[in-house]
Short mmCIF file of C-alpha atoms in Angstrom, two decimals:
data_model
loop_
_atom_site.label_atom_id
_atom_site.label_comp_id
_atom_site.label_asym_id
_atom_site.label_seq_id
_atom_site.Cartn_x
_atom_site.Cartn_y
_atom_site.Cartn_z
CA MET A 180 54.57 -33.35 -44.53
CA LYS A 181 56.37 -31.84 -41.39
CA LYS A 182 55.53 -28.86 -42.31
CA THR A 183 51.52 -29.34 -43.23
CA GLY A 184 51.34 -30.76 -39.35
CA ILE A 185 52.99 -27.42 -38.29
CA ALA A 186 50.87 -25.18 -39.94
CA TYR A 187 47.45 -27.64 -38.64
CA LEU A 188 48.67 -27.34 -35.70
CA LEU A 189 49.20 -23.72 -36.13
CA THR A 190 45.15 -23.46 -37.49
CA LEU A 191 44.22 -25.83 -34.47
CA PHE A 192 45.70 -23.53 -31.47
CA THR A 193 44.69 -20.70 -33.30
CA MET A 194 40.45 -21.28 -33.35
CA THR A 195 40.89 -22.79 -29.54
CA VAL A 196 41.93 -19.38 -28.55
CA SER A 197 39.84 -17.06 -30.39
CA CYS A 198 36.79 -19.42 -28.78
CA LYS A 199 37.71 -18.58 -25.52
CA ALA A 200 37.80 -14.87 -26.57
CA ILE A 201 34.38 -14.91 -28.26
CA LYS A 202 33.23 -16.82 -25.03
CA ASN A 203 34.64 -14.41 -22.56
CA LEU A 204 32.59 -11.57 -24.19
CA THR A 205 29.64 -13.15 -24.43
CA ALA A 206 29.67 -14.72 -20.76
CA LYS A 207 30.78 -10.03 -20.09
CA ASP A 208 27.83 -9.24 -22.21
CA ASN A 209 25.48 -11.48 -20.09
CA SER A 210 26.97 -10.02 -17.27
CA ALA A 211 25.92 -6.64 -18.01
CA THR A 212 23.04 -7.28 -18.41
CA SER A 213 22.52 -9.33 -15.77
CA LYS A 214 23.22 -6.89 -13.16
CA THR A 215 20.87 -3.95 -15.20
CA ALA A 216 17.91 -6.55 -14.32
CA LYS A 217 18.64 -6.18 -11.01
CA LYS A 218 19.36 -2.67 -11.52
CA GLU A 219 15.86 -2.08 -12.58
CA GLU A 220 13.91 -4.49 -9.54
CA THR A 221 15.29 -2.22 -6.57
CA PRO A 222 12.55 -0.38 -4.91
CA ALA A 223 14.18 3.46 -5.81
CA ASP A 224 13.78 3.15 -9.47
CA ARG A 225 10.18 1.02 -9.37
CA THR A 226 6.53 2.95 -9.95
CA PHE A 227 3.07 3.31 -8.35
CA LEU A 228 0.46 1.41 -9.98
CA GLU A 229 -1.73 4.85 -11.00
CA SER A 230 0.29 6.72 -7.95
CA PHE A 231 -0.72 4.17 -5.57
CA SER A 232 1.34 1.70 -3.42
CA VAL A 233 0.92 -1.32 -0.57
CA VAL A 234 3.68 -1.25 2.14
CA PRO A 235 3.54 -3.90 3.54
CA GLY A 236 3.31 -4.31 7.54
CA GLY A 237 2.11 -0.18 6.69
CA ALA A 238 -0.23 2.26 6.26
CA ARG A 239 -1.41 2.92 1.98
CA THR A 240 0.25 4.97 0.36
CA SER A 241 -0.48 7.42 -2.77
CA VAL A 242 1.74 10.29 -4.41
CA ALA A 243 0.86 13.39 -4.61
CA GLU A 244 0.66 16.05 -7.82
CA ASN A 245 3.64 18.08 -5.42
CA GLY A 246 6.05 14.14 -5.69
CA LYS A 247 5.65 13.92 -1.66
CA ALA A 248 3.93 10.12 -0.57
CA LYS A 249 0.74 11.29 1.79
CA ILE A 250 -0.14 8.31 4.45
CA TYR A 251 -3.70 7.03 4.79
CA THR A 252 -4.47 7.33 8.03
CA PRO A 253 -8.03 5.69 8.88
CA THR A 254 -9.68 6.81 12.42
CA LEU A 255 -10.29 4.65 15.10
CA SER A 256 -11.82 1.59 14.30
CA LYS A 257 -14.67 0.52 16.79
CA PRO A 258 -13.54 -1.40 19.83
CA LYS A 259 -14.39 -4.86 19.67
CA THR A 260 -14.77 -5.48 23.42
CA SER A 261 -18.54 -6.29 24.28
CA PHE A 262 -20.63 -3.31 25.24
CA ASN A 263 -22.49 -3.11 28.21
CA ILE A 264 -25.56 -0.13 28.74
CA GLU A 265 -25.23 -0.11 31.82
CA THR A 266 -22.21 1.55 32.27
CA ALA A 267 -22.46 4.03 29.13
CA SER A 268 -22.49 7.80 30.32
CA SER A 269 -24.81 9.93 30.79
CA LEU A 270 -23.22 11.68 27.59
CA GLN A 271 -23.16 8.63 25.45
CA PHE A 272 -27.27 8.60 26.24
CA LYS A 273 -27.13 12.30 25.37
CA TYR A 274 -25.52 12.19 22.14
CA ALA A 275 -26.96 9.16 20.97
CA THR A 276 -30.10 10.58 20.66
CA ILE A 277 -29.48 13.52 19.10
CA MET A 278 -27.83 11.66 15.92
CA ASP A 279 -30.39 8.79 16.90
CA VAL A 280 -28.21 5.95 17.04
CA PRO A 281 -27.35 3.60 19.34
CA VAL A 282 -25.52 4.20 22.94
CA GLU A 283 -22.61 1.59 21.52
CA ASP A 284 -21.83 3.47 18.28
CA LEU A 285 -20.67 6.70 20.33
CA TYR A 286 -17.33 4.63 21.44
CA ASN A 287 -15.42 7.74 21.31
CA ILE A 288 -15.86 9.37 24.68
CA ASN A 289 -13.24 11.96 24.15
CA LEU A 290 -14.58 13.11 21.50
CA LEU A 291 -18.08 13.11 22.96
CA LYS A 292 -16.27 15.64 26.15
CA GLU A 293 -14.54 17.95 23.72
CA ILE A 294 -18.40 18.67 21.54
CA GLU A 295 -19.78 19.09 25.14
CA TYR A 296 -16.97 21.68 26.27
CA TRP A 297 -17.69 23.45 23.00
CA TRP A 298 -21.84 22.53 22.35
CA GLY A 299 -23.48 26.12 21.91
CA THR A 300 -20.26 27.83 21.71
CA LYS A 301 -21.32 31.08 19.74
CA TYR A 302 -20.25 31.78 15.99
CA CYS A 303 -17.81 34.91 14.87
CA MET A 304 -15.34 35.32 12.27
CA GLY A 305 -12.14 34.51 13.22
CA GLY A 306 -12.65 33.71 16.66
CA SER A 307 -11.17 30.69 18.70
CA THR A 308 -12.05 30.76 22.15
CA GLU A 309 -14.65 29.79 24.41
CA ASN A 310 -16.71 33.13 23.74
CA CYS A 311 -16.92 32.63 20.38
CA ILE A 312 -15.13 30.28 16.95
CA ASP A 313 -15.75 29.83 14.43
CA CYS A 314 -16.00 26.26 11.76
CA SER A 315 -12.11 25.88 11.06
CA ALA A 316 -10.74 26.35 14.56
CA PHE A 317 -13.49 24.39 16.07
CA THR A 318 -11.80 21.62 13.81
CA GLN A 319 -8.39 22.76 14.63
CA ASN A 320 -9.42 22.41 18.38
CA VAL A 321 -10.99 19.06 18.22
CA LEU A 322 -8.53 17.42 15.99
CA ALA A 323 -6.33 18.18 18.36
CA ASP A 324 -7.09 17.65 21.39
CA VAL A 325 -9.16 13.98 20.31
CA TYR A 326 -7.09 12.70 18.02
CA HIS A 327 -3.25 15.20 18.72
CA ILE A 328 -3.55 16.03 14.72
CA ASN A 329 -2.81 19.07 13.90
CA LEU A 330 -4.46 21.11 11.10
CA PRO A 331 -3.96 24.46 8.79
CA ARG A 332 -6.42 27.21 9.70
CA THR A 333 -8.62 27.51 7.19
CA ALA A 334 -11.37 25.75 5.87
CA GLN A 335 -9.67 25.65 2.60
CA GLN A 336 -6.29 25.01 3.73
CA GLN A 337 -7.93 21.92 5.80
CA PHE A 338 -9.69 20.62 1.95
CA ASP A 339 -6.42 21.10 0.32
CA SER A 340 -3.62 18.99 3.67
CA CYS A 341 -6.74 16.14 4.28
CA MET A 342 -7.15 12.78 1.93
CA HIS A 343 -9.56 12.76 -0.65
CA ILE A 344 -12.59 10.23 -0.06
CA ASP A 345 -15.62 9.26 -1.64
CA PRO A 346 -18.58 10.50 1.12
CA THR A 347 -19.67 6.89 1.70
CA ALA A 348 -16.49 5.64 3.24
CA LEU A 349 -16.84 8.57 5.79
CA GLN A 350 -16.20 7.12 9.52
CA GLN A 351 -16.32 9.19 12.59
CA GLY A 352 -14.03 11.51 12.88
CA ASP A 353 -13.17 12.72 9.13
CA LEU A 354 -13.66 15.99 7.31
CA VAL A 355 -16.51 17.51 5.97
CA PHE A 356 -16.93 20.28 3.85
CA PHE A 357 -19.18 23.17 2.06
CA GLN A 358 -19.02 26.45 0.03
CA THR A 359 -21.52 28.17 1.66
CA SER A 360 -20.17 31.51 0.35
CA ARG A 361 -18.93 32.36 -3.18
CA ARG A 362 -15.56 30.76 -1.44
CA ASP A 363 -15.05 27.39 -3.06
CA ILE A 364 -14.58 25.58 0.50
CA SER A 365 -16.49 27.71 2.94
CA HIS A 366 -16.76 25.59 6.06
CA VAL A 367 -15.89 22.77 7.53
CA GLY A 368 -17.13 20.01 10.25
CA VAL A 369 -16.35 16.72 12.11
CA TYR A 370 -18.42 13.49 11.14
CA MET A 371 -20.02 11.45 13.70
CA GLY A 372 -21.93 8.47 11.64
CA ASN A 373 -25.45 7.99 10.90
CA ASN A 374 -25.00 11.32 8.20
CA LYS A 375 -24.27 13.89 11.30
CA PHE A 376 -21.13 16.42 11.71
CA VAL A 377 -20.42 18.99 14.55
CA HIS A 378 -19.62 22.07 13.43
CA ALA A 379 -19.14 25.73 14.14
CA SER A 380 -22.15 27.38 12.76
CA VAL A 381 -23.30 30.13 12.24
CA SER A 382 -26.72 30.75 13.23
CA ASN A 383 -26.79 28.48 16.66
CA GLY A 384 -22.50 28.08 17.02
CA VAL A 385 -21.12 24.88 17.43
CA ILE A 386 -24.50 21.86 16.81
CA ILE A 387 -25.04 18.70 15.56
CA SER A 388 -26.47 18.69 11.87
CA ASP A 389 -27.49 15.97 9.30
CA LEU A 390 -26.06 16.24 5.90
CA ASN A 391 -28.80 15.60 4.57
CA GLU A 392 -30.85 18.75 5.67
CA ALA A 393 -31.71 21.14 3.03
CA TYR A 394 -29.08 23.58 3.72
CA TRP A 395 -26.32 21.67 3.89
CA ARG A 396 -27.83 19.57 1.31
CA PRO A 397 -26.87 21.21 -1.95
CA LYS A 398 -23.65 23.07 -0.39
CA PHE A 399 -21.86 20.04 0.09
CA ARG A 400 -18.09 19.57 -1.68
CA GLY A 401 -16.67 16.66 -0.26
CA ALA A 402 -15.70 14.47 2.27
CA GLY A 403 -11.23 14.67 3.29
CA ARG A 404 -9.57 11.70 5.91
CA VAL A 405 -6.86 13.44 7.74
CA ILE A 406 -2.81 12.61 7.16
CA LYS A 407 -1.26 12.27 10.30
#
């Protein structure tokens, strides 16, 4: 009887130890699973949904083909302050007439001053001075002086470096691109609003034209917003 009691105690002890071991092993497995889950939740390991991500308090980003994020930078929005037409400048009246828009729509005085400075400057290929200028040098100067943005030198490079947008989303200060020769992108201008864009044209120098003009409409190849 004594032997039977001892054997029973030994069996009970063995079962107790085994249960504890199994419990510890299970706890370790659960812990490992928990760490894996946390690791998967780190921002570095998240993937973008259709190549887009929203950064709280920041700008929208997209992942370019080369893997680098590009910042989506809208142009300056219209001020919310009330407009007093009596205080409008002569430049606002001049270009409102040319563009057939209300005077209050031309709120960016620095842009108007820049256009006025270059207005009528004749075109020459490779030119970049007040004596003569080409289309991409003109857009380069406008965006540098007005928006403090540095653009590449050629129209094709400017097209490649900006974020392409739908033409219906064009805002003042965006770029419009055209194919006027065998090259894919051979002409560029700065969008002003109401389908108008300012550019250095071959025939008339720096001037404002309409995207719907018979010459420009079939040559239009896209719109772009500059990455700041």
